[in-house]
Amino acid sequence: MTAPKAKTHPAANRAWRRRRMKLFQSILRPPDKLTVTECAERYRQLSREASAEPGRFRCGRTPYLREIMDAFCDPAVEVVVWMKPAQVGGTTALENVALYFIVHDPMSMLLMQPSIEMAMAWAEDRLETMIRDTPRLGKVVAPSRSRDAGSRKLKKRYAGGVITITGANSPRSLRSRSVPIVLMDERDAYPFSAGKEGDPGKLAWKRAQTFPYRKRGDISTPLIKGASPTEAEYEKSDQRRYHVPCPHCEHPQVLRWEQLHWEKIPVAEATEADRARPGMIEHNGKLHLTETAAYTCEECGVAIDEHEKPGMLAAGAWVARHPNRAIRGYHLNALYSPFDGARWAKLLEEWLNAQGDPSLLQVFYNTVLAQTWEERGDRLDATTLAMRRELYAAEVPAGVGVLTAAVDVQDDRLELLVVGWGRGEEAWIVAHHKIWGDPQGDSVWKRLDILRKKLWRHESGAMLRIQAMCVDTGAHTDRCYDWIKPRQGQGVWGVKGDRNRGKALLIKPGKAKRRGIRLLIVGTHTAKTKLFGRLRLEPERDKDKRILPGKPGYIHIPLAQDDGAGDDFLMQFENEKLVTRKVSGQLVRQYIQTGPNEAIDLMVYNTAALHTLGDAVRGHLGQWVDRVNADGKGRAVKTIIDRAVAIRDAVDDAAARFAERLARDAEASEEVTDGADAASDPELEAGDDEKGADDTPPDPAPAPALTPRRPRKKKRRRGGGGWISGL
Ligand SMILES: [Zn+2]
């Protein structure tokens, strides 16, 4: 029996003792308290597919990130706001913060993306690859298996917490349990309200209010001036900017776009050699040589070459404008970027190519300068809409052939908008009702039913009913379903908006999973583009400035009536802005809500309601207008004949009775009897029956008629004297 040679070997013994010492040390010694940057530099491995520079994370090239990331572990800081451009490492910084709160200082987190789809993309493309490539993280969090349900990918547990990734458009996910750390990515692209529950950013931050130690990160590319929560927060912050020293005079300064200079050659003087130079862009009569881009020091005026940038960045520092404010705010533009994709020449190229194209300019302002974009020119203006209000000749003007309605469910009311459609989808807003009350109760829904069955008086004299109605099921969904289900065969539809671009205006899926409701999915992007185009149409006017009918697509707005197309209602049309965003490198045009927008939704869902009637109606609206008018006119003529006949009969009767009375009076005067039949005068009773017969009573049958109702055959009473009240 001999002991294993290795164990007795002195070198092996020493090695074993060293290992044992290390083990004891690691157990006994408290863990190093790392900053977010140190934690990232120790553990983080950048993924091949997600990073231009894969491998170990180093903060050296992007030294400006250090302070921003470390603000998240600074006990004195609660809120960190960063107005960021693209291509400066912002995404990586956010991931590093998440990494820190998973592996180093474990706490629960809510990571919010603009939508559930983007949350899913972040979970799959960012978090999963980070877990795969960062061994320390892989030990703590299990990667998802490909067959895992989406909900499992959006929630990851680790010792000490759980990270929940959520979409700002999903109010339900915002009601999840409380978390101390709330990270908001691309907050400016969040919907104005999560469902009907208000600002998703504020809702999320409320989740953290019970924790004495809490953090909020608000990291976003700014979008629209006046509608940018990130800019608003930055304005309230200490407003830090990264100051870098000039390599020539050492004057510290913030890099500004105006200080970038490059060679320009007038086209007339350009040689062939000039034209062949790399990065040449012809614009506005000049050749712009983008490769000559250099930065001019604001102090000494010397041109700074781009290769001097790394040195400047390394020597830079964040300087606060309002050092005493509690919110920590950072602003950085892409001129600082050390990455090849954001070289000054490339940015300049982007700038020149965007000239004359507002949507590209907007992208440049947002993603390069990290500034909000102020819309000019094609803004939809509520005042212009208000100037177009007109007085209709009847409840429903003559140009209308079909009526539709849309219902929006709020916490304290239902809103109903009735729209009339004519030739070429010319539209008339007919009525707007706010039905106040709790949508969980019955009362509002009963009142809605009354309005749904109401008959609307057409200018021709015909009576119209609402042929199709769409109810937005986005809020109080179960209650909506309860009401819609028994009315599905009567032209009532439950609808849901889908804001993804490229969706057709109306999609009919099969049965929804719940309650057998045939839910319609409305492509709201398409519908809104159509709506805003139509709202911008200028009306035709006659010589007295009155608006004329007959312009396809034009939307007529009535002078305020009932709850009306009042100022508040018209103002809502301003509350959606079309912005261009870069999503995974692609330019995406998207509507961003900037205030209450029920008016827009109601118009969109009315358009959807028109589509539910199919081509037989929508493709032949002109014929429907003609039919309604013919029907109404026929009805009007018939009424006149009826009345004429009634008058003639009544006159005849009266004459006959008068003759009778004269005869009786003559007899009576002979027999000296007086006033015998005055009490039972038939004229008085007949009058009540005939009165109001001209008003067709509402049809109690619940089904909306597919054809405009023909007037009911009127019972004519002969012999009554009530024709006077009947006129
Ligand atoms: Zn200088």
XYZ file of C-alpha atoms and ligand atoms in Angstrom:
728
model
C 0.000 0.000 0.000
C 1.584 3.223 -1.095
C 0.035 6.670 -1.011
C -0.495 8.198 -4.467
C 2.743 9.688 -5.565
C 1.193 13.003 -6.493
C -0.038 13.615 -2.978
C 3.371 13.241 -1.376
C 5.099 15.328 -4.002
C 6.025 18.672 -2.342
C 4.924 20.764 -5.331
C 1.522 19.078 -5.373
C 1.182 19.647 -1.652
C 1.960 23.319 -2.053
C -0.578 23.636 -4.840
C -3.211 21.920 -2.746
C -2.493 24.173 0.237
C -2.786 27.243 -1.996
C -6.133 26.060 -3.295
C -7.333 25.407 0.240
C -6.249 28.880 1.351
C -8.024 30.457 -1.577
C -11.175 28.558 -0.773
C -11.079 29.687 2.872
C -10.410 33.238 1.774
C -13.304 33.246 -0.659
C -15.629 31.968 2.062
C -14.451 34.279 4.816
C -13.851 37.460 2.845
C -16.875 39.688 2.075
C -17.484 39.946 -1.672
C -15.948 42.959 -3.397
C -18.440 45.705 -3.794
C -18.272 46.401 -7.488
C -19.699 49.253 -9.486
C -21.861 48.522 -12.531
C -18.874 49.232 -14.787
C -16.531 46.995 -12.786
C -19.135 44.250 -12.720
C -19.549 44.496 -16.500
C -15.810 44.526 -17.117
C -15.361 41.487 -14.907
C -18.183 39.315 -16.199
C -19.680 40.642 -19.388
C -19.019 38.987 -22.720
C -20.442 40.803 -25.733
C -22.284 38.582 -28.158
C -21.294 38.155 -31.767
C -24.716 38.947 -33.173
C -25.533 41.854 -30.883
C -22.270 43.735 -30.850
C -19.920 45.191 -33.423
C -17.042 44.349 -31.094
C -17.671 40.928 -29.557
C -15.679 39.603 -26.655
C -14.940 40.925 -23.187
C -16.693 44.211 -22.383
C -14.276 47.086 -21.846
C -15.354 50.592 -21.005
C -12.147 52.127 -22.390
C -13.507 53.057 -25.802
C -16.733 54.472 -24.415
C -15.565 56.151 -21.203
C -18.697 58.336 -21.096
C -20.724 55.199 -20.265
C -18.863 54.689 -17.003
C -20.593 57.419 -14.994
C -24.028 56.753 -16.490
C -23.870 53.059 -15.601
C -22.404 53.723 -12.168
C -25.217 56.142 -11.334
C -27.362 53.019 -11.014
C -25.344 51.773 -8.043
C -24.900 55.203 -6.458
C -27.029 55.216 -3.280
C -27.532 58.980 -3.651
C -29.241 58.633 -7.040
C -32.805 57.443 -7.514
C -33.685 58.489 -11.068
C -31.322 58.370 -14.052
C -32.461 59.944 -17.322
C -30.463 59.625 -20.509
C -31.372 61.265 -23.785
C -29.296 59.110 -26.045
C -28.522 58.842 -29.736
C -28.021 55.586 -31.595
C -24.565 53.999 -31.833
C -22.966 55.111 -28.586
C -23.402 51.841 -26.705
C -26.678 52.674 -24.946
C -28.162 49.226 -25.428
C -25.069 47.573 -23.987
C -25.119 49.956 -21.023
C -28.706 49.024 -20.208
C -27.848 45.317 -20.415
C -24.910 45.898 -18.076
C -27.229 47.498 -15.537
C -29.534 44.485 -15.764
C -26.510 42.184 -15.375
C -25.466 44.060 -12.231
C -28.848 43.606 -10.551
C -28.877 39.895 -11.443
C -25.385 38.726 -10.543
C -23.871 41.311 -8.217
C -26.540 43.090 -6.201
C -29.567 40.896 -6.857
C -32.888 42.720 -6.861
C -36.134 42.397 -8.756
C -36.441 44.425 -11.935
C -39.062 45.554 -14.367
C -37.601 46.168 -17.814
C -40.048 47.967 -20.037
C -40.105 48.149 -23.819
C -42.553 50.167 -25.960
C -44.643 47.105 -26.811
C -45.051 43.455 -25.906
C -43.552 42.492 -29.283
C -40.458 44.565 -28.560
C -40.285 43.120 -25.045
C -40.258 39.658 -26.599
C -37.549 40.718 -29.040
C -35.428 42.149 -26.205
C -35.821 38.979 -24.156
C -34.815 36.774 -27.070
C -32.153 38.840 -28.835
C -30.577 40.597 -25.865
C -31.134 38.784 -22.613
C -30.865 35.243 -23.998
C -27.640 35.948 -25.880
C -26.210 37.716 -22.821
C -27.033 34.653 -20.696
C -25.494 32.366 -23.318
C -22.268 34.336 -23.719
C -21.685 35.555 -20.159
C -20.732 32.468 -18.098
C -21.298 34.163 -14.728
C -24.858 34.993 -15.757
C -25.453 31.526 -17.161
C -24.730 30.087 -13.708
C -27.473 32.188 -12.121
C -30.185 32.240 -14.783
C -31.186 29.308 -16.932
C -31.442 30.082 -20.641
C -34.850 29.481 -22.194
C -35.420 26.420 -24.234
C -36.763 27.082 -27.693
C -40.057 25.429 -26.837
C -40.593 27.616 -23.784
C -43.736 29.669 -23.856
C -43.324 33.402 -24.393
C -44.332 34.206 -20.839
C -41.361 32.206 -19.534
C -38.997 34.167 -21.718
C -40.382 37.403 -20.292
C -39.706 36.390 -16.712
C -36.402 35.102 -15.324
C -35.795 34.106 -11.749
C -32.467 34.237 -9.977
C -31.379 34.103 -6.358
C -32.555 37.376 -4.869
C -35.032 38.464 -7.503
C -36.800 38.183 -10.791
C -36.540 40.241 -13.975
C -39.824 40.898 -15.740
C -39.700 42.217 -19.287
C -42.869 43.967 -20.299
C -44.500 46.087 -22.989
C -45.800 49.570 -22.243
C -48.965 48.772 -24.211
C -49.992 46.045 -21.786
C -51.753 47.404 -18.699
C -52.139 43.920 -17.251
C -48.404 43.308 -17.105
C -47.937 46.659 -15.357
C -50.146 45.516 -12.533
C -47.701 42.780 -11.621
C -46.020 42.752 -8.241
C -43.845 45.527 -6.886
C -40.212 45.889 -7.919
C -37.460 48.207 -6.669
C -35.732 48.596 -10.045
C -37.618 49.984 -13.052
C -35.722 50.270 -16.327
C -37.516 52.019 -19.168
C -36.029 51.515 -22.592
C -37.107 53.842 -25.427
C -39.713 55.541 -23.264
C -40.540 58.144 -25.905
C -42.049 55.409 -28.064
C -44.435 54.274 -25.332
C -48.138 54.709 -25.929
C -49.630 57.765 -24.223
C -51.703 55.437 -22.095
C -51.474 51.751 -21.225
C -54.985 50.727 -22.142
C -57.069 53.328 -20.341
C -54.886 53.405 -17.260
C -52.627 56.318 -18.050
C -48.924 56.938 -18.627
C -47.239 53.515 -18.615
C -43.988 55.030 -17.326
C -45.739 56.470 -14.288
C -47.675 53.253 -13.722
C -44.457 51.265 -13.741
C -42.710 53.648 -11.333
C -45.645 53.338 -8.939
C -44.698 49.651 -8.594
C -41.493 50.789 -6.890
C -42.973 53.244 -4.407
C -43.071 50.794 -1.505
C -39.294 50.279 -1.601
C -37.101 52.715 0.326
C -34.197 51.830 -2.003
C -35.461 52.120 -5.558
C -34.043 53.056 -8.931
C -35.485 54.223 -12.177
C -33.645 54.340 -15.475
C -35.200 56.296 -18.303
C -33.048 55.688 -21.363
C -34.465 56.825 -24.654
C -33.865 58.309 -28.035
C -35.990 61.461 -27.872
C -38.746 61.763 -30.477
C -41.262 64.607 -30.630
C -40.967 68.058 -29.091
C -43.655 68.632 -26.503
C -44.506 64.933 -26.347
C -41.245 63.532 -25.042
C -41.361 62.239 -21.450
C -37.601 61.719 -21.595
C -36.942 65.334 -22.531
C -39.384 66.514 -19.872
C -37.501 64.469 -17.251
C -34.149 65.703 -18.517
C -35.349 69.301 -18.188
C -36.035 68.602 -14.510
C -32.648 66.931 -14.009
C -29.171 68.234 -13.219
C -28.527 68.188 -17.022
C -25.105 66.675 -17.432
C -23.183 67.004 -20.685
C -19.916 65.368 -21.580
C -17.126 67.927 -21.818
C -14.012 66.937 -23.734
C -10.767 68.958 -23.926
C -9.471 70.308 -27.213
C -6.204 68.494 -28.032
C -4.703 71.830 -29.085
C -5.781 74.331 -26.420
C -7.269 71.955 -23.806
C -10.440 74.024 -23.595
C -13.202 71.687 -22.350
C -16.308 71.746 -24.539
C -19.469 69.925 -25.495
C -19.340 68.567 -29.060
C -21.925 70.333 -31.242
C -23.077 69.633 -34.767
C -22.563 73.278 -35.830
C -18.823 72.919 -35.228
C -18.389 70.198 -37.830
C -16.804 71.471 -41.030
C -15.962 69.947 -44.389
C -14.819 70.905 -47.881
C -17.373 72.018 -50.443
C -16.689 72.634 -54.113
C -19.174 74.481 -56.349
C -20.343 72.071 -59.044
C -19.155 74.427 -61.805
C -15.587 74.322 -60.536
C -15.443 70.609 -59.824
C -13.002 68.450 -61.742
C -13.463 64.806 -62.656
C -11.021 63.938 -59.898
C -13.198 65.775 -57.363
C -16.238 63.835 -58.500
C -14.397 60.572 -58.069
C -13.406 61.288 -54.469
C -14.828 58.896 -51.866
C -17.769 60.119 -49.798
C -18.658 62.809 -52.350
C -22.278 63.981 -52.171
C -23.762 66.519 -54.538
C -26.271 68.775 -52.853
C -27.591 72.225 -53.574
C -25.123 73.072 -56.338
C -22.081 71.914 -54.426
C -19.943 68.829 -54.066
C -19.656 67.952 -50.397
C -16.544 65.987 -49.521
C -17.739 64.156 -46.432
C -14.401 62.439 -45.840
C -12.882 65.828 -45.024
C -15.183 66.303 -42.023
C -13.333 67.743 -39.031
C -14.329 69.365 -35.773
C -13.476 72.993 -35.129
C -12.551 73.866 -31.554
C -14.925 76.535 -30.275
C -12.073 78.207 -28.439
C -8.958 78.157 -30.615
C -10.627 77.411 -33.952
C -8.143 74.690 -34.867
C -9.532 71.719 -36.803
C -9.628 68.549 -34.708
C -9.221 65.327 -36.626
C -11.345 62.312 -35.812
C -8.360 60.171 -34.816
C -7.900 62.564 -31.880
C -11.339 61.628 -30.546
C -10.348 58.620 -28.360
C -7.888 60.766 -26.433
C -10.471 63.494 -25.953
C -13.101 61.002 -24.760
C -10.700 59.469 -22.261
C -9.926 62.909 -20.823
C -13.582 63.966 -20.776
C -15.922 64.459 -17.840
C -19.635 64.929 -17.242
C -20.478 68.434 -16.092
C -23.847 69.233 -14.519
C -25.655 72.438 -15.374
C -27.773 72.313 -12.217
C -25.622 70.377 -9.724
C -28.167 70.652 -6.900
C -31.015 68.836 -8.588
C -31.943 65.332 -7.476
C -32.654 63.717 -10.847
C -29.513 62.620 -12.644
C -29.744 63.592 -16.320
C -27.379 62.810 -19.188
C -27.383 64.048 -22.751
C -25.026 62.807 -25.440
C -25.028 63.051 -29.226
C -23.502 60.704 -31.774
C -20.519 62.986 -32.483
C -18.930 61.310 -29.448
C -19.350 57.799 -30.810
C -16.073 55.872 -31.199
C -17.728 53.327 -33.492
C -17.009 53.127 -37.194
C -20.711 53.294 -38.120
C -20.934 56.752 -36.571
C -17.759 58.330 -37.919
C -18.194 62.067 -38.565
C -18.075 61.429 -42.320
C -20.909 58.897 -42.010
C -23.024 61.246 -39.880
C -22.414 64.040 -42.374
C -23.513 61.760 -45.195
C -26.724 61.039 -43.263
C -27.244 64.767 -42.713
C -26.813 65.651 -46.393
C -29.037 62.817 -47.557
C -31.788 63.901 -45.170
C -31.997 67.453 -46.555
C -35.451 68.123 -47.943
C -36.984 64.997 -46.434
C -38.708 65.779 -43.128
C -38.960 62.156 -42.029
C -35.224 61.540 -42.574
C -34.391 64.844 -40.898
C -36.478 63.789 -37.950
C -34.529 60.542 -37.700
C -31.276 62.542 -37.860
C -32.366 64.887 -35.073
C -33.531 61.991 -32.907
C -30.853 59.370 -33.446
C -27.741 61.473 -34.175
C -28.273 64.690 -32.235
C -30.466 63.028 -29.551
C -32.819 65.965 -29.849
C -36.575 66.085 -30.137
C -38.062 66.986 -33.495
C -40.448 69.851 -33.860
C -43.066 69.253 -36.470
C -43.672 71.938 -38.999
C -45.960 72.280 -41.964
C -48.221 69.293 -42.249
C -49.506 69.421 -38.700
C -53.180 68.707 -38.375
C -54.714 71.734 -36.755
C -57.896 71.617 -34.661
C -58.574 75.291 -35.337
C -58.758 74.590 -39.055
C -61.202 71.784 -38.328
C -63.285 74.073 -36.108
C -63.510 76.616 -38.949
C -65.090 73.930 -41.095
C -68.034 73.266 -38.835
C -71.299 73.501 -40.726
C -74.994 73.566 -39.982
C -76.706 70.480 -41.351
C -80.157 70.880 -42.914
C -81.341 67.825 -41.032
C -80.085 65.388 -38.439
C -78.623 63.404 -41.336
C -77.710 65.453 -44.449
C -78.868 64.472 -47.941
C -75.466 63.150 -49.037
C -75.605 60.249 -46.553
C -76.648 56.764 -47.611
C -75.483 54.633 -44.701
C -75.042 55.203 -40.966
C -72.398 53.537 -38.812
C -71.415 53.948 -35.178
C -68.438 53.316 -32.934
C -68.250 52.996 -29.164
C -65.267 53.696 -26.950
C -65.404 52.430 -23.376
C -63.875 54.639 -20.673
C -63.861 54.103 -16.920
C -66.624 56.641 -16.326
C -68.549 56.643 -19.603
C -69.210 55.256 -23.040
C -68.577 57.475 -26.027
C -70.665 56.950 -29.122
C -69.916 58.506 -32.476
C -72.387 58.165 -35.338
C -71.072 58.786 -38.845
C -72.965 59.012 -42.136
C -71.330 57.824 -45.342
C -71.966 58.982 -48.881
C -70.515 58.744 -52.390
C -66.755 58.113 -52.418
C -66.796 57.612 -48.646
C -67.542 61.273 -48.066
C -68.387 61.292 -44.375
C -70.601 63.357 -42.085
C -70.134 63.283 -38.342
C -73.758 62.941 -37.293
C -73.743 62.703 -33.522
C -71.383 62.309 -30.601
C -72.797 61.176 -27.256
C -71.074 60.742 -23.937
C -73.045 58.256 -21.892
C -71.912 58.885 -18.323
C -71.835 56.043 -15.842
C -69.890 53.018 -14.737
C -69.389 50.588 -17.638
C -69.534 47.736 -15.119
C -73.182 48.594 -14.447
C -76.158 48.098 -16.750
C -77.422 51.634 -17.092
C -74.881 52.912 -19.646
C -75.353 49.857 -21.821
C -79.154 50.221 -21.764
C -78.834 53.826 -22.847
C -76.428 52.750 -25.557
C -79.005 50.273 -26.808
C -81.615 53.020 -27.060
C -79.269 55.121 -29.179
C -78.358 52.083 -31.247
C -81.988 51.498 -32.149
C -82.808 55.134 -32.669
C -84.083 56.217 -36.061
C -82.272 59.201 -37.522
C -84.119 61.721 -39.660
C -82.614 62.082 -43.121
C -82.881 65.365 -45.011
C -85.085 63.670 -47.620
C -87.631 62.685 -44.999
C -86.523 59.061 -44.791
C -85.629 57.502 -41.479
C -82.217 55.821 -41.173
C -80.929 53.378 -38.646
C -77.367 52.495 -37.668
C -76.372 49.578 -39.854
C -73.097 48.582 -38.242
C -71.518 49.361 -34.884
C -67.991 48.650 -33.641
C -67.230 48.529 -29.931
C -63.608 48.902 -28.796
C -63.039 45.981 -26.439
C -59.655 47.240 -25.225
C -61.011 48.254 -21.807
C -63.613 46.533 -19.612
C -63.268 43.675 -22.053
C -65.529 41.176 -20.291
C -68.330 43.690 -19.934
C -68.037 44.580 -23.627
C -68.191 40.915 -24.573
C -71.345 40.435 -22.484
C -73.091 43.229 -24.311
C -71.812 42.412 -27.784
C -72.463 38.690 -27.791
C -76.274 38.682 -28.068
C -76.104 41.528 -30.616
C -73.544 40.004 -32.961
C -76.157 39.118 -35.551
C -77.426 42.685 -35.474
C -74.413 44.419 -36.933
C -72.591 44.893 -33.628
C -68.904 43.965 -33.647
C -66.218 43.809 -31.011
C -62.995 45.344 -32.297
C -59.390 45.533 -31.237
C -56.730 47.791 -32.683
C -53.409 46.556 -34.032
C -50.975 49.384 -34.583
C -48.406 47.436 -36.554
C -47.839 48.964 -39.900
C -48.885 47.158 -43.030
C -51.894 45.486 -41.492
C -54.921 45.763 -43.725
C -57.604 48.082 -42.439
C -59.898 45.272 -41.477
C -59.043 41.705 -40.629
C -61.638 39.159 -39.688
C -60.238 36.392 -37.597
C -62.293 33.361 -36.692
C -63.832 33.008 -33.289
C -61.811 34.631 -30.563
C -60.802 32.202 -27.869
C -63.110 33.634 -25.265
C -66.863 33.791 -25.136
C -67.377 33.082 -28.835
C -66.947 36.695 -29.836
C -65.972 37.272 -33.451
C -63.402 39.917 -32.696
C -62.315 42.144 -35.573
C -58.716 43.261 -35.623
C -58.394 46.720 -37.118
C -55.099 47.781 -38.681
C -55.050 51.183 -37.013
C -51.931 52.440 -38.772
C -53.570 52.088 -42.178
C -56.853 53.479 -40.897
C -55.216 56.501 -39.230
C -53.139 57.346 -42.284
C -56.349 57.344 -44.285
C -58.195 59.387 -41.668
C -55.525 62.100 -41.334
C -55.268 62.368 -45.110
C -59.007 62.938 -45.276
C -59.076 65.435 -42.422
C -56.542 67.507 -44.365
C -58.771 67.718 -47.443
C -59.966 71.235 -48.131
C -63.717 71.454 -48.699
C -65.380 72.930 -51.768
C -67.330 76.069 -50.906
C -69.981 78.072 -52.712
C -69.819 81.841 -53.208
C -71.245 82.372 -49.715
C -68.421 80.228 -48.287
C -70.813 77.455 -47.421
C -69.299 73.984 -47.616
C -70.612 71.977 -50.542
C -71.182 68.251 -50.510
C -69.746 66.031 -53.230
C -66.056 65.797 -52.341
C -65.015 62.140 -52.008
C -63.331 61.352 -48.701
C -64.110 64.730 -47.128
C -65.218 64.599 -43.489
C -67.998 67.035 -42.596
C -68.046 68.388 -39.065
C -71.293 69.645 -37.562
C -71.769 72.699 -35.424
C -71.670 71.404 -31.872
C -74.777 69.526 -30.925
C -75.469 66.935 -28.194
C -71.993 66.272 -26.784
C -71.020 67.439 -30.170
C -67.972 67.883 -32.259
C -66.962 70.451 -29.670
C -63.520 71.977 -29.262
C -62.292 69.190 -26.960
C -63.379 66.613 -29.475
C -61.627 68.362 -32.369
C -58.480 68.978 -30.298
C -58.102 65.226 -29.948
C -57.335 64.931 -33.651
C -54.020 66.673 -32.917
C -53.040 64.060 -30.365
C -51.346 61.543 -32.628
C -48.073 62.259 -34.365
C -46.489 60.234 -37.091
C -42.846 59.679 -36.268
C -40.067 57.791 -37.964
C -38.082 55.500 -35.719
C -35.197 53.165 -36.152
C -36.202 49.736 -34.900
C -33.446 47.127 -35.257
C -31.798 49.276 -37.908
C -34.999 49.615 -39.936
C -36.869 52.870 -40.399
C -40.390 52.454 -39.101
C -43.167 55.019 -39.386
C -45.365 54.940 -36.312
C -48.158 56.931 -34.722
C -47.298 58.197 -31.264
C -50.140 59.278 -29.026
C -49.609 62.602 -27.279
C -52.932 63.110 -25.514
C -56.496 61.781 -25.285
C -57.436 60.373 -28.684
C -60.962 58.973 -28.421
C -62.050 61.054 -31.418
C -59.446 59.365 -33.594
C -60.323 55.876 -32.386
C -64.016 56.530 -32.884
C -63.459 57.674 -36.476
C -61.185 54.694 -37.150
C -63.738 52.237 -35.772
C -66.526 53.886 -37.755
C -64.458 53.270 -40.877
C -64.073 49.671 -39.744
C -67.845 49.487 -39.226
C -68.372 50.632 -42.801
C -66.026 47.887 -43.956
C -68.039 45.255 -42.090
C -70.943 45.994 -44.425
C -68.914 44.578 -47.285
C -68.495 45.644 -50.861
C -72.211 45.516 -51.592
C -72.532 48.652 -49.474
C -69.099 50.223 -49.407
C -68.526 49.776 -53.132
C -71.901 51.244 -54.051
C -72.407 54.053 -51.564
C -73.697 56.339 -54.320
C -76.547 53.978 -55.062
C -77.419 53.836 -51.391
C -77.584 57.605 -51.203
C -79.915 57.619 -54.215
C -82.113 54.949 -52.673
C -82.428 56.728 -49.362
C -83.259 60.002 -51.059
C -85.763 58.382 -53.427
C -87.333 56.585 -50.501
C -87.519 59.763 -48.500
C -88.922 61.806 -51.360
C -91.498 59.129 -52.156
C -92.406 59.165 -48.545
C -92.714 62.919 -48.488
C -94.964 62.956 -51.594
C -97.053 60.135 -50.218
C -97.500 62.047 -47.008
C -98.729 65.082 -48.899
C -101.247 62.982 -50.840
C -102.309 61.298 -47.645
C -102.803 64.629 -46.013
C -104.682 66.024 -49.017
C -107.013 63.055 -48.997
C -107.492 63.420 -45.263
C -108.271 67.100 -45.672
C -110.731 66.447 -48.470
C -112.441 63.693 -46.494
C -112.508 65.809 -43.377
C -113.918 68.789 -45.248
C -116.556 66.551 -46.780
C -117.387 65.080 -43.384
C -117.459 68.435 -41.706
C -119.635 69.823 -44.453
C -121.973 66.848 -44.133
C -122.091 67.167 -40.355
C -122.645 70.889 -40.633
C -125.499 70.223 -42.977
C -126.862 67.629 -40.530
C -126.558 70.041 -37.661
C -128.233 72.795 -39.582
C -130.992 70.389 -40.322
C -131.174 69.299 -36.666
C -130.993 72.898 -35.479
C -133.808 73.717 -37.788
C -135.827 70.855 -36.288
C -134.749 71.811 -32.746
C -135.701 75.408 -33.137
C -139.054 74.087 -34.029
C -139.119 71.665 -31.042
C -137.291 74.092 -28.712
C -134.686 71.536 -27.417
C -131.140 72.840 -26.822
C -127.389 71.656 -27.070
C -128.283 67.935 -26.970
C -125.143 66.424 -28.649
C -122.362 68.812 -27.717
C -120.724 66.452 -25.183
C -120.244 63.600 -27.597
C -118.653 65.571 -30.378
C -116.603 62.991 -32.347
C -114.131 65.620 -33.550
C -112.437 65.941 -30.166
C -111.589 62.253 -29.813
C -110.530 61.672 -33.393
C -108.038 64.492 -33.114
C -105.794 62.673 -30.637
C -105.563 59.520 -32.686
C -104.499 61.207 -35.839
C -101.978 63.427 -34.115
C -98.365 62.412 -34.540
C -99.121 59.681 -37.033
C -96.598 61.362 -39.265
C -93.809 60.472 -36.851
C -93.003 56.891 -37.610
C -92.619 55.182 -34.258
C -89.308 53.435 -33.620
C -89.323 49.909 -34.858
C -89.170 47.553 -31.891
C -87.552 44.805 -33.987
C -83.907 44.659 -32.841
C -82.254 43.683 -36.127
C -80.795 46.649 -37.992
C -82.494 46.817 -41.352
C -80.183 46.260 -44.254
C -82.338 48.508 -46.363
C -83.561 51.873 -45.235
C -86.985 51.430 -43.760
C -89.950 52.087 -45.917
C -92.593 54.164 -44.230
C -95.275 52.209 -42.581
C -98.616 52.233 -44.277
C -100.596 54.805 -42.477
C -104.016 54.000 -41.219
C -106.281 56.644 -42.443
C -109.210 57.575 -40.394
C -112.185 58.727 -42.194
C -114.627 61.055 -40.693
C -112.304 62.474 -38.023
C -111.840 66.157 -37.726
C -108.299 65.698 -36.377
C -106.649 66.685 -39.614
C -105.908 70.033 -38.121
C -103.519 68.636 -35.539
C -102.189 66.127 -38.070
C -100.856 68.839 -40.351
Zn -8.814 74.452 -29.020
